[in-house]
Coordinates of C-alpha atoms in Angstrom, one line a residue:
M285 CA -12.1 -19.3 -36.0
S286 CA -13.9 -22.3 -34.7
G287 CA -13.1 -25.6 -33.0
T288 CA -14.4 -28.3 -30.6
D289 CA -13.1 -29.6 -27.3
P290 CA -12.7 -33.3 -26.5
A291 CA -16.3 -33.5 -25.4
G292 CA -17.5 -32.1 -28.8
H293 CA -18.4 -28.7 -27.6
A294 CA -18.0 -26.0 -30.3
A295 CA -16.4 -22.6 -29.7
P296 CA -18.9 -19.8 -29.5
E297 CA -19.8 -18.1 -32.7
G298 CA -17.4 -15.3 -33.5
Y299 CA -14.8 -16.3 -30.9
D300 CA -11.3 -15.6 -32.1
P301 CA -8.3 -16.7 -29.9
G302 CA -6.3 -14.1 -31.7
D303 CA -8.1 -11.5 -29.7
Y304 CA -6.0 -12.6 -26.6
P305 CA -2.3 -12.2 -26.1
P306 CA -0.5 -15.5 -26.8
F307 CA 1.5 -17.3 -24.1
A308 CA 3.2 -20.7 -23.7
V309 CA 2.9 -23.5 -21.1
T310 CA 5.9 -25.4 -20.0
V311 CA 6.7 -28.2 -17.5
D312 CA 9.6 -28.2 -15.1
L313 CA 10.7 -31.2 -13.1
A314 CA 12.4 -31.3 -9.7
I315 CA 13.6 -34.8 -9.5
F316 CA 15.2 -36.1 -6.2
T317 CA 17.0 -39.2 -5.2
V318 CA 19.2 -40.3 -2.3
R319 CA 22.7 -41.3 -3.4
D320 CA 25.8 -41.9 -1.3
G321 CA 23.8 -40.9 1.8
A322 CA 22.9 -37.4 0.4
L323 CA 19.8 -35.9 -1.1
K324 CA 20.4 -35.2 -4.8
V325 CA 18.5 -33.2 -7.4
L326 CA 18.8 -33.6 -11.2
L327 CA 19.9 -30.5 -13.1
I328 CA 20.7 -30.0 -16.8
E329 CA 23.2 -27.6 -18.3
R330 CA 21.3 -25.6 -21.0
S331 CA 22.8 -25.7 -24.5
A332 CA 20.8 -22.8 -26.0
D333 CA 19.8 -19.3 -25.0
P334 CA 18.2 -18.0 -22.9
Y335 CA 20.6 -18.9 -20.2
A336 CA 23.0 -21.0 -22.3
G337 CA 25.5 -22.7 -20.1
A338 CA 23.4 -22.2 -17.0
W339 CA 22.0 -25.1 -14.9
A340 CA 18.3 -25.6 -14.9
L341 CA 15.6 -28.1 -14.0
P342 CA 14.7 -30.5 -16.8
G343 CA 11.6 -29.3 -18.7
G344 CA 10.3 -27.7 -21.8
F345 CA 7.2 -26.6 -23.8
V346 CA 3.9 -28.5 -23.7
D347 CA 2.7 -29.5 -27.2
I348 CA -0.7 -28.1 -28.2
D349 CA -2.2 -31.6 -28.2
E350 CA -0.3 -33.0 -25.2
D351 CA -1.4 -33.7 -21.6
I352 CA 0.6 -31.9 -19.0
A353 CA 1.8 -35.1 -17.2
D354 CA 2.7 -36.7 -20.6
A355 CA 4.8 -33.6 -21.4
A356 CA 6.6 -33.9 -18.1
W357 CA 7.7 -37.5 -18.8
R358 CA 8.6 -36.7 -22.4
E359 CA 10.8 -33.9 -21.4
L360 CA 12.5 -36.0 -18.8
A361 CA 13.4 -38.6 -21.4
E362 CA 14.5 -36.1 -24.0
E363 CA 16.8 -34.1 -21.8
T364 CA 18.3 -36.8 -19.6
G365 CA 17.8 -40.2 -21.1
L366 CA 15.9 -41.4 -18.0
T367 CA 12.6 -43.1 -18.7
R368 CA 9.4 -43.5 -16.8
T369 CA 9.5 -46.0 -14.0
D370 CA 7.7 -46.5 -10.7
W371 CA 8.6 -43.1 -9.5
H372 CA 6.4 -40.9 -7.4
L373 CA 5.4 -37.9 -9.5
E374 CA 3.0 -35.0 -8.5
Q375 CA 2.3 -31.5 -9.5
L376 CA 4.0 -28.9 -7.3
R377 CA 2.5 -25.6 -8.3
T378 CA 2.2 -23.2 -11.2
Y379 CA 4.7 -20.4 -11.8
G380 CA 3.5 -17.5 -14.0
T381 CA 5.1 -14.3 -12.9
P382 CA 5.4 -11.9 -15.9
G383 CA 9.0 -11.7 -17.1
R384 CA 10.1 -15.1 -15.7
D385 CA 11.1 -16.1 -19.2
P386 CA 12.7 -13.5 -21.5
R387 CA 11.3 -15.1 -24.7
M388 CA 7.6 -14.5 -24.0
R389 CA 4.9 -14.9 -21.4
V390 CA 5.5 -18.4 -20.1
V391 CA 3.5 -20.3 -17.4
S392 CA 5.2 -23.3 -16.0
V393 CA 3.5 -26.3 -14.3
A394 CA 6.2 -27.6 -12.0
H395 CA 6.3 -31.2 -10.9
V396 CA 8.2 -33.0 -8.1
A397 CA 9.4 -36.6 -8.5
F398 CA 11.5 -39.0 -6.5
A399 CA 12.8 -42.5 -6.6
P400 CA 15.6 -44.7 -5.1
D401 CA 19.2 -44.3 -6.1
L402 CA 18.6 -43.3 -9.7
P403 CA 21.5 -43.9 -12.2
D404 CA 23.7 -41.2 -13.8
P405 CA 21.6 -39.4 -16.4
Q406 CA 22.7 -38.9 -20.0
A407 CA 22.3 -35.4 -21.5
G408 CA 19.9 -35.3 -24.4
S409 CA 19.8 -33.0 -27.4
D410 CA 18.5 -30.0 -25.4
A411 CA 21.3 -30.2 -22.8
R412 CA 25.1 -30.0 -22.7
N413 CA 25.3 -32.0 -19.6
A414 CA 23.0 -33.6 -16.9
R415 CA 24.1 -34.5 -13.4
W416 CA 22.9 -35.0 -9.9
W417 CA 23.7 -32.1 -7.6
D418 CA 23.8 -32.3 -3.8
V419 CA 21.1 -30.0 -2.4
D420 CA 23.6 -28.5 0.0
D421 CA 25.8 -27.4 -3.0
L422 CA 23.1 -25.1 -4.3
N423 CA 22.0 -21.6 -3.2
L424 CA 18.2 -21.9 -2.7
P425 CA 16.2 -18.9 -1.5
G426 CA 14.9 -19.3 2.1
L427 CA 16.3 -22.8 2.7
R428 CA 18.0 -23.0 6.0
G429 CA 19.0 -25.7 8.5
G430 CA 20.6 -29.1 8.4
N431 CA 23.8 -29.0 6.4
H432 CA 22.6 -26.2 4.1
D433 CA 24.4 -22.9 3.9
S434 CA 22.4 -20.3 1.9
D435 CA 25.6 -18.7 0.7
V436 CA 27.4 -21.7 -0.9
D437 CA 30.8 -20.8 -2.5
D438 CA 30.9 -21.8 -6.2
A439 CA 27.2 -22.7 -6.4
P440 CA 25.9 -22.6 -9.9
A441 CA 23.5 -19.8 -10.9
L442 CA 20.2 -21.5 -11.9
A443 CA 18.3 -20.3 -15.0
F444 CA 14.9 -18.6 -14.9
D445 CA 13.2 -18.8 -11.5
H446 CA 14.4 -22.4 -11.0
A447 CA 16.1 -21.6 -7.6
R448 CA 12.7 -20.7 -6.2
V449 CA 11.0 -23.7 -7.8
L450 CA 13.6 -26.0 -6.5
A451 CA 13.3 -24.6 -2.9
D452 CA 9.6 -25.0 -3.0
A453 CA 10.0 -28.6 -4.4
F454 CA 12.4 -29.5 -1.6
D455 CA 10.1 -28.2 1.0
R456 CA 7.2 -30.2 -0.5
V457 CA 9.3 -33.4 -0.2
A458 CA 10.6 -32.7 3.3
A459 CA 7.1 -31.9 4.6
K460 CA 5.3 -34.9 2.9
I461 CA 7.6 -37.4 4.5
E462 CA 6.6 -36.1 7.9
Y463 CA 2.9 -36.9 7.4
T464 CA 2.8 -39.6 4.7
S465 CA 4.5 -42.8 3.7
L466 CA 6.3 -41.2 0.8
A467 CA 9.8 -41.7 2.4
T468 CA 9.5 -45.3 1.2
A469 CA 9.5 -44.1 -2.4
F470 CA 13.2 -43.3 -1.9
C471 CA 13.9 -47.0 -0.9
P472 CA 14.2 -50.1 -3.0
P473 CA 11.4 -52.7 -2.9
T474 CA 12.8 -54.2 0.3
F475 CA 14.9 -52.3 2.8
T476 CA 16.0 -52.2 6.4
L477 CA 14.8 -49.8 9.0
G478 CA 18.3 -48.3 9.1
E479 CA 18.1 -47.6 5.3
L480 CA 14.7 -45.9 5.8
Q481 CA 16.2 -43.8 8.6
H482 CA 19.0 -42.7 6.3
V483 CA 16.3 -41.4 3.9
Y484 CA 14.9 -39.1 6.5
E485 CA 18.4 -38.0 7.5
A486 CA 19.4 -37.3 3.9
V487 CA 16.3 -35.3 3.2
W488 CA 16.3 -33.3 6.4
G489 CA 20.1 -32.9 6.8
V490 CA 20.1 -34.1 10.4
R491 CA 21.0 -37.2 12.4
L492 CA 18.1 -39.0 14.1
D493 CA 18.3 -41.2 17.2
R494 CA 18.3 -44.8 16.1
S495 CA 16.2 -46.1 19.1
N496 CA 13.7 -43.3 18.9
F497 CA 13.3 -43.8 15.1
R498 CA 12.7 -47.5 15.4
R499 CA 10.2 -46.9 18.3
W500 CA 8.3 -44.5 16.0
V501 CA 8.2 -47.0 13.1
Q502 CA 6.8 -49.6 15.5
Q503 CA 4.1 -47.2 16.8
T504 CA 3.0 -45.5 13.6
T505 CA 0.5 -47.0 11.1
G506 CA 0.6 -47.0 7.3
L507 CA 4.3 -46.9 6.8
V508 CA 6.0 -50.4 6.5
R509 CA 5.4 -54.1 7.0
P510 CA 7.8 -57.0 7.2
A511 CA 8.8 -58.2 3.8
P512 CA 7.5 -61.7 2.9
T513 CA 11.0 -63.3 2.9
D514 CA 13.3 -64.9 5.3
E515 CA 16.2 -63.0 3.8
V516 CA 18.1 -60.6 6.0
R517 CA 20.6 -57.9 5.3
P518 CA 24.2 -58.8 6.4
P519 CA 25.5 -56.4 9.0
Q520 CA 27.9 -53.6 8.2
G521 CA 30.8 -54.6 10.5
R522 CA 29.8 -55.9 13.9
G523 CA 26.2 -56.5 14.8
R524 CA 23.2 -58.7 13.9
P525 CA 21.7 -59.1 10.4
A526 CA 18.9 -56.7 9.8
A527 CA 15.3 -57.7 9.0
L528 CA 13.8 -56.5 5.7
F529 CA 10.7 -54.5 5.3
E530 CA 8.6 -53.2 2.4
A531 CA 6.3 -50.3 1.9
R532 CA 2.6 -50.8 2.2
T533 CA 1.1 -51.0 -1.2
E534 CA -2.2 -49.3 -0.7
G535 CA -1.0 -46.0 -2.2
V536 CA 0.2 -42.9 -0.3
R537 CA -0.9 -43.3 3.3
T538 CA -1.2 -40.7 6.1
L539 CA 1.0 -41.5 9.1
H540 CA -0.3 -41.6 12.7
P541 CA 1.6 -40.3 14.5
P542 CA 3.7 -38.2 12.1
L543 CA 7.5 -37.9 12.4
L544 CA 8.0 -34.1 12.5
R545 CA 11.2 -32.5 11.4
P546 CA 13.6 -31.5 14.1
A547 CA 13.9 -27.7 14.6
D548 CA 17.4 -27.7 13.1
A549 CA 16.4 -29.7 9.9
R550 CA 16.4 -28.2 6.4
A551 CA 13.3 -26.1 5.8
L552 CA 12.0 -23.0 4.1
R553 CA 12.0 -20.2 6.6
T554 CA 9.3 -17.6 6.6
D555 CA 11.8 -14.8 6.1
R556 CA 13.1 -16.1 2.8
A557 CA 13.9 -13.5 0.2
E558 CA 12.2 -14.0 -3.2
P559 CA 14.7 -14.1 -6.1

């Protein structure tokens, strides 16, 4: 059997891929948003075995001629009806423990994505249902702190190893907003400092001191700048109208100084039990 790669390189003479055990590659997506003041993650209810009726991360098999990132966006659209927008999307890690999928040897390239106040999803042909779940309503291995209880009553059992994937994905998001400007990806194009503070509080599951947070925003570099508008946000109740800000547009930026999670915030603990 012979073939060539995209650069035109031919397979070695006598090479037969049938000499090696077959396995499949999938993509899984941990998609977060902040809605109603809480951190939400998108899950789909599987319509077919294995794990029919269980909740899982959106995802599926990568086609033989498909790029990994393209497969991630395609699966998102097929299973939820959501389409590609200006989200932040990045690879999380690869999961390949033997036996993680009862069908065959499957290696999954997991991704994490987040965007502001995403709409209700529509279940596609591969899912019975799709909905946003509050992170605190799920049993995620090793996740402690904030409002999270590791033993949540009536929490759904997640398919495959998706509880572990989701716990890792959450910790990636929670850590990255400490050191980078990615918290602004949860915000609309213009936002108040109070709305930005609510993002940190929703992700970490804690309340932050308003004065200290605003002082940090003023001292740090690479996070926000005043929006080019005279518009202000009307106050909620008593108080003054709030000025609007926007994210800096030079890509993901490192923050100096960072805003570190409080000790009681949601985080993966080192003593977590693997599922």
